[in-house]
Coordinates of C-alpha atoms and ligand atoms in Angstrom, one line a residue:
M1 CA 52.7 177.0 172.1
K2 CA 52.4 173.3 171.3
K3 CA 55.9 173.6 169.7
F4 CA 57.2 175.2 172.8
L5 CA 55.7 172.6 175.1
S6 CA 57.1 169.7 173.2
F7 CA 60.6 171.5 173.2
A8 CA 60.4 171.9 177.0
F9 CA 59.4 168.3 177.4
V10 CA 62.4 167.1 175.3
V11 CA 64.8 169.4 177.4
L12 CA 63.3 168.1 180.6
L13 CA 63.7 164.5 179.5
A14 CA 67.4 165.0 178.4
G15 CA 68.1 166.7 181.7
A16 CA 66.5 163.8 183.7
W17 CA 68.5 161.3 181.7
G18 CA 71.7 163.2 182.2
F19 CA 71.1 163.5 185.9
L20 CA 70.3 159.7 186.2
K21 CA 73.5 158.8 184.3
F22 CA 75.7 161.1 186.4
K23 CA 74.1 159.6 189.6
T24 CA 74.7 156.0 188.5
A25 CA 78.3 156.7 187.6
K26 CA 78.8 158.5 190.9
N27 CA 77.2 155.6 192.8
E28 CA 79.4 153.1 191.0
M29 CA 82.5 155.1 191.7
E30 CA 81.6 155.5 195.4
S31 CA 80.8 151.8 195.8
A32 CA 84.0 150.8 194.2
A33 CA 85.9 153.1 196.4
A34 CA 84.1 152.0 199.5
P35 CA 86.4 150.3 202.0
E36 CA 84.3 147.1 202.1
N37 CA 84.7 146.7 198.3
R38 CA 88.5 147.1 198.3
R39 CA 90.1 144.0 196.9
T40 CA 93.3 142.4 198.3
L41 CA 96.2 141.4 196.3
H42 CA 98.2 138.6 198.0
V43 CA 101.9 138.6 197.1
Y44 CA 104.3 135.9 198.2
A45 CA 108.0 136.7 197.8
M46 CA 111.3 137.0 199.6
S47 CA 111.5 139.6 202.3
D48 CA 111.6 143.3 201.5
Y49 CA 111.3 142.7 197.8
F50 CA 109.0 145.6 196.8
P51 CA 109.6 149.2 197.8
S52 CA 106.8 150.4 200.0
E53 CA 106.3 153.5 197.8
V54 CA 105.6 151.3 194.8
I55 CA 103.1 149.2 196.8
K56 CA 101.3 152.3 198.2
E57 CA 101.0 154.0 194.8
F58 CA 99.6 150.7 193.3
E59 CA 97.1 150.4 196.2
T60 CA 95.9 154.0 195.7
A61 CA 95.6 153.8 191.9
N62 CA 93.7 150.5 192.1
N63 CA 91.8 151.0 195.3
C64 CA 93.1 147.8 196.7
E65 CA 95.3 146.5 199.6
V66 CA 98.5 144.5 199.0
K67 CA 99.2 141.8 201.5
Y68 CA 102.7 140.5 201.6
D69 CA 103.9 137.1 202.8
N70 CA 107.6 136.0 202.9
F71 CA 109.5 132.9 202.1
S72 CA 113.2 132.3 202.8
N73 CA 114.1 130.3 199.8
N74 CA 112.6 128.8 196.7
E75 CA 112.3 125.3 198.3
E76 CA 109.9 126.8 200.9
L77 CA 107.8 128.3 198.1
L78 CA 107.8 125.1 196.1
A79 CA 106.9 122.9 199.1
K80 CA 104.0 125.2 200.1
L81 CA 102.5 125.3 196.6
Q82 CA 103.1 121.6 196.0
A83 CA 101.3 120.9 199.3
G84 CA 98.2 122.7 198.0
A85 CA 98.5 126.2 199.4
R86 CA 96.3 128.5 197.3
G87 CA 95.2 132.2 197.6
Y88 CA 98.3 134.0 196.4
D89 CA 97.9 136.3 193.3
I90 CA 101.5 136.9 192.7
I91 CA 104.6 134.9 193.5
V92 CA 108.3 135.7 192.9
P93 CA 110.3 132.5 192.4
S94 CA 113.8 132.3 190.9
D95 CA 114.6 130.9 187.4
Y96 CA 114.9 127.2 188.2
A97 CA 111.9 127.4 190.5
V98 CA 109.8 128.8 187.7
R99 CA 110.7 125.8 185.7
A100 CA 109.7 123.4 188.5
L101 CA 106.4 125.3 188.9
I102 CA 105.7 125.1 185.2
E103 CA 106.4 121.3 185.2
S104 CA 104.0 120.8 188.1
K105 CA 101.4 123.1 186.5
L106 CA 101.3 125.3 189.6
I107 CA 101.5 128.6 187.7
K108 CA 99.2 129.9 184.9
P109 CA 100.2 130.6 181.3
L110 CA 100.3 134.3 180.9
D111 CA 98.1 136.4 178.5
H112 CA 100.6 138.8 177.1
A113 CA 97.8 141.0 175.7
K114 CA 97.1 142.0 179.3
L115 CA 100.8 143.1 179.7
P116 CA 101.4 145.9 177.2
N117 CA 104.6 147.0 179.1
F118 CA 106.1 143.5 178.6
K119 CA 107.8 145.1 175.5
N120 CA 110.1 146.9 177.9
L121 CA 112.0 143.8 178.9
G122 CA 115.3 143.1 177.1
R123 CA 115.4 139.9 175.0
D124 CA 118.0 138.5 177.4
F125 CA 115.1 138.3 180.0
T126 CA 112.2 137.1 177.8
E127 CA 114.0 134.3 175.9
V128 CA 115.2 132.6 179.1
P129 CA 116.0 128.8 179.2
Y130 CA 113.7 128.2 182.2
D131 CA 110.7 129.7 180.5
P132 CA 111.2 130.3 176.7
G133 CA 109.2 133.3 175.5
S134 CA 108.3 134.1 179.1
K135 CA 105.0 132.2 178.6
H136 CA 104.6 131.8 182.4
S137 CA 106.7 134.4 184.1
V138 CA 108.0 137.9 183.8
A139 CA 111.6 138.7 184.9
Y140 CA 111.6 141.1 187.9
T141 CA 115.2 141.5 188.9
W142 CA 118.5 139.7 188.4
G143 CA 121.7 139.4 190.5
T144 CA 124.4 137.2 191.9
S145 CA 125.1 135.7 195.3
G146 CA 128.5 136.2 196.9
L147 CA 130.1 137.5 200.1
V148 CA 129.5 140.8 201.8
Y149 CA 132.0 141.7 204.5
N150 CA 132.8 144.6 206.9
T151 CA 136.4 145.9 206.2
K152 CA 136.5 147.3 209.8
F153 CA 136.9 143.6 211.0
V154 CA 138.1 141.8 207.9
K155 CA 141.2 143.6 206.9
E156 CA 142.4 141.2 204.2
P157 CA 141.1 141.5 200.6
V158 CA 138.5 138.8 200.2
E159 CA 138.4 136.9 196.9
S160 CA 137.6 133.3 197.7
W161 CA 135.1 131.1 199.6
D162 CA 138.2 130.1 201.6
V163 CA 137.8 133.1 203.9
L164 CA 134.8 131.5 205.5
F165 CA 137.1 128.7 206.9
K166 CA 139.6 131.0 208.7
K167 CA 139.8 130.7 212.4
E168 CA 139.7 134.5 212.9
Y169 CA 136.1 134.5 211.8
V170 CA 134.7 131.7 213.9
R171 CA 131.0 132.5 214.8
K172 CA 131.2 135.7 212.7
I173 CA 129.8 134.1 209.6
A174 CA 126.3 134.0 208.2
L175 CA 125.2 131.7 205.4
L176 CA 122.0 131.9 203.4
D177 CA 119.2 129.7 204.6
D178 CA 119.1 128.1 201.2
S179 CA 120.1 124.6 200.2
R180 CA 120.9 125.3 196.6
E181 CA 122.9 128.4 197.4
V182 CA 124.9 127.0 200.3
L183 CA 125.7 123.5 199.0
G184 CA 126.2 125.3 195.6
A185 CA 128.9 127.4 197.2
M186 CA 130.6 124.4 198.8
L187 CA 130.5 122.6 195.4
R188 CA 132.1 125.6 193.7
K189 CA 134.8 125.7 196.2
L190 CA 135.5 122.1 195.5
G191 CA 135.6 122.8 191.7
Y192 CA 132.2 121.2 191.0
S193 CA 129.0 122.5 189.3
T194 CA 126.2 124.1 191.4
N195 CA 123.9 121.8 189.5
T196 CA 125.5 118.5 190.2
V197 CA 123.5 115.4 190.9
N198 CA 126.6 113.2 191.4
M199 CA 126.3 111.7 194.9
D200 CA 130.1 111.7 195.6
E201 CA 130.2 115.4 194.8
L202 CA 127.2 116.2 196.9
K203 CA 128.6 114.1 199.8
A204 CA 131.9 116.1 199.6
A205 CA 129.9 119.4 199.7
K206 CA 127.9 118.2 202.7
E207 CA 131.2 117.2 204.5
L208 CA 132.7 120.6 203.7
L209 CA 129.6 122.4 205.1
L210 CA 129.8 120.3 208.3
K211 CA 133.4 121.3 208.7
L212 CA 132.3 125.0 208.3
K213 CA 129.3 124.8 210.7
P214 CA 131.2 125.7 213.9
S215 CA 132.1 129.0 212.3
V216 CA 128.5 129.8 211.3
R217 CA 126.6 132.1 213.6
L218 CA 123.4 131.8 211.7
F219 CA 121.7 130.8 208.5
S220 CA 119.6 133.7 207.2
S221 CA 118.3 134.8 203.9
D222 CA 118.4 138.4 205.1
P223 CA 121.4 138.9 207.4
K224 CA 121.5 142.8 207.0
Q225 CA 120.7 143.6 210.6
H226 CA 123.3 141.1 211.9
L227 CA 126.0 142.7 209.6
L228 CA 125.1 146.2 210.7
S229 CA 125.0 145.3 214.4
G230 CA 128.6 143.7 214.1
D231 CA 127.4 140.2 215.1
V232 CA 128.4 139.0 211.7
W233 CA 131.4 140.1 209.8
I234 CA 131.1 138.1 206.7
A235 CA 127.8 137.0 205.1
H236 CA 126.9 134.9 202.1
T237 CA 124.2 137.0 200.6
Y238 CA 122.5 138.3 197.4
S239 CA 124.0 141.2 195.5
G240 CA 121.1 143.6 195.9
D241 CA 120.9 143.1 199.7
A242 CA 124.6 143.6 199.9
Q243 CA 124.5 146.8 197.8
Q244 CA 121.7 148.2 200.0
I245 CA 124.2 148.1 202.9
I246 CA 127.1 149.4 200.9
K247 CA 125.1 152.4 199.7
D248 CA 124.9 153.9 203.2
H249 CA 128.0 152.1 204.7
P250 CA 130.9 152.2 202.4
E251 CA 133.1 150.2 204.8
Y252 CA 131.3 147.0 203.5
K253 CA 132.4 145.3 200.3
Y254 CA 130.7 142.7 198.1
I255 CA 132.5 140.1 195.9
T256 CA 131.6 137.1 193.9
P257 CA 134.3 134.5 194.8
K258 CA 136.8 133.6 192.2
E259 CA 135.8 129.9 192.2
G260 CA 132.3 131.0 191.1
G261 CA 128.8 131.0 192.5
V262 CA 125.2 131.7 191.5
I263 CA 123.7 134.2 189.1
F264 CA 119.9 134.4 189.1
I265 CA 116.8 135.9 187.6
D266 CA 113.8 136.3 189.9
A267 CA 110.5 136.5 188.1
M268 CA 106.8 137.3 188.8
A269 CA 104.2 134.7 188.1
I270 CA 100.5 134.1 188.7
P271 CA 99.8 130.8 190.6
E272 CA 97.0 128.5 190.0
G273 CA 94.0 129.4 192.0
A274 CA 94.9 133.1 192.2
P275 CA 91.7 134.9 193.4
N276 CA 92.4 138.3 191.8
E277 CA 94.0 137.4 188.4
D278 CA 93.0 140.8 186.7
L279 CA 94.6 142.7 189.6
A280 CA 97.7 140.5 189.4
Y281 CA 98.1 141.5 185.7
K282 CA 97.8 145.1 186.6
F283 CA 100.4 144.6 189.3
I284 CA 102.9 143.0 186.9
N285 CA 102.2 145.6 184.2
N286 CA 102.7 148.4 186.6
I287 CA 106.1 147.0 187.7
L288 CA 107.1 146.9 184.0
Q289 CA 106.7 150.7 183.6
P290 CA 110.2 152.3 183.2
E291 CA 109.5 154.9 186.0
V292 CA 108.3 152.2 188.4
G293 CA 111.2 149.9 187.5
L294 CA 113.6 152.7 188.1
K295 CA 112.3 153.3 191.7
I296 CA 112.7 149.5 192.3
T297 CA 116.2 149.2 191.0
E298 CA 117.3 152.4 192.8
E299 CA 115.9 151.3 196.1
L300 CA 116.5 147.5 196.1
R301 CA 119.9 147.8 194.3
Y302 CA 119.1 144.6 192.2
S303 CA 119.7 144.9 188.5
S304 CA 116.7 145.4 186.3
P305 CA 115.7 143.4 183.2
N306 CA 113.8 146.5 182.0
T307 CA 115.8 148.0 179.1
A308 CA 113.4 150.9 178.8
L309 CA 114.7 152.4 182.0
E310 CA 118.4 152.3 181.1
S311 CA 118.4 155.9 179.8
L312 CA 116.8 157.1 183.1
L313 CA 119.4 155.4 185.3
K314 CA 121.8 158.0 186.9
D315 CA 123.5 155.6 189.3
E316 CA 126.8 154.5 187.8
T317 CA 126.9 151.3 190.0
L318 CA 123.5 150.1 188.7
K319 CA 124.4 151.1 185.1
A320 CA 127.5 149.0 185.3
S321 CA 125.6 145.9 186.2
S322 CA 123.8 145.4 182.9
I323 CA 123.6 141.7 182.2
R324 CA 125.0 142.1 178.7
K325 CA 128.2 143.3 180.3
V326 CA 128.5 140.6 182.9
Q327 CA 131.2 138.0 182.1
L328 CA 129.5 134.8 183.3
G329 CA 132.9 133.2 183.9
K330 CA 132.4 130.7 186.7
L331 CA 128.9 132.0 187.6
E332 CA 126.1 129.5 187.0
F333 CA 122.3 129.7 186.7
L334 CA 120.7 127.1 188.9
K335 CA 118.7 124.5 187.1
D336 CA 115.6 122.6 188.1
L337 CA 116.9 119.1 189.1
G338 CA 113.5 117.4 189.0
A339 CA 113.4 114.1 190.9
E340 CA 117.1 114.4 191.7
T341 CA 116.3 117.4 194.0
E342 CA 115.7 114.8 196.7
K343 CA 119.4 114.1 196.9
W344 CA 120.0 117.7 197.7
D345 CA 117.3 117.8 200.3
R346 CA 118.8 114.9 202.1
A347 CA 122.3 116.3 202.0
W348 CA 121.0 119.7 203.3
S349 CA 118.9 118.3 206.1
E350 CA 121.8 116.0 207.2
A351 CA 124.2 118.9 207.3
K352 CA 121.8 121.4 209.0
T353 CA 120.6 119.0 211.7
K354 CA 123.9 117.4 212.6
Ligands
SPD1 N1 115.6 140.4 199.7 C1 115.2 139.7 198.5 C2 116.2 138.8 197.9 C3 115.9 138.1 196.7 C4 117.0 137.3 196.2 N2 116.5 136.3 195.4 C5 117.6 135.5 194.9 C6 117.4 134.0 194.8 C7 118.5 133.3 194.2 N3 118.5 131.9 194.4

């Protein structure tokens, strides 16, 4: 009897302990899932740069909300962070802007142990001149900037920046709202580098832009709607944005002008003062999964730096755009110009406000 009673006591104790453990785990799960405990991940990037499906899946898997803020060009992002804006968890600058942010200590060095999927990136995208070893940034997409045009209105084959200056297209032109891109295009047309800091060359680029201005309907970093509505026939734009239009509207064409232009890598980074650093790491690591990278490249039509997804790619257009197959030719990566950037800012504001 005594034996039986002590056995029953042990069973009762184990049962009570198990129940308590289950209850605590359940409470913890419920409180983490409670709407008031949902964390918010603040992302600051160019417009439409993450497919909504990818964002929704991340929100569900991590019981969080992703808030998205847009900038139109890297200079806007740099100015905002340099002026002290904080509160973003993820930012998506381009190559040269990553360098500028490293120099001004505005992005955090990354802990690669928290990014097991980093191994999926090709070496071309981890050993990058703007951030050797990707110590501060993780390549997200890459592409070029060039001209997209509607063949319904532009009957001639386009191969040069010259087309922008033709009288047939007055007020039918859109240019990127981006000093490095637009003055860079003018410089290429004149035969100069997109990274010049020579005042005579910059002045010539500014004069050329002033000559072009009467033809420009708008400056926009996302001219898709204006192209589709027919307001604009030729737009200076980014390759992925152009390919998104072409996918559903084959009458549009995209070219990189023969005089050259810009090739870029956009990258994810965690800014100083990020309130949700652990969630930011989860976000980056999730993007680096081949299946997620595939969804991104298929929807955004930008090329992916993720070599682990190459075997999954069915779309021939996207396959054909592997960076290893790209002949750089006259395409240039933009460089951080440090203190000389001021010369560009002046030339740009003089051209835009005149
Ligand atoms: N809609 C997103 C476009 C992102 C393109 N970034 C390219 C920047 C090159 N300077």
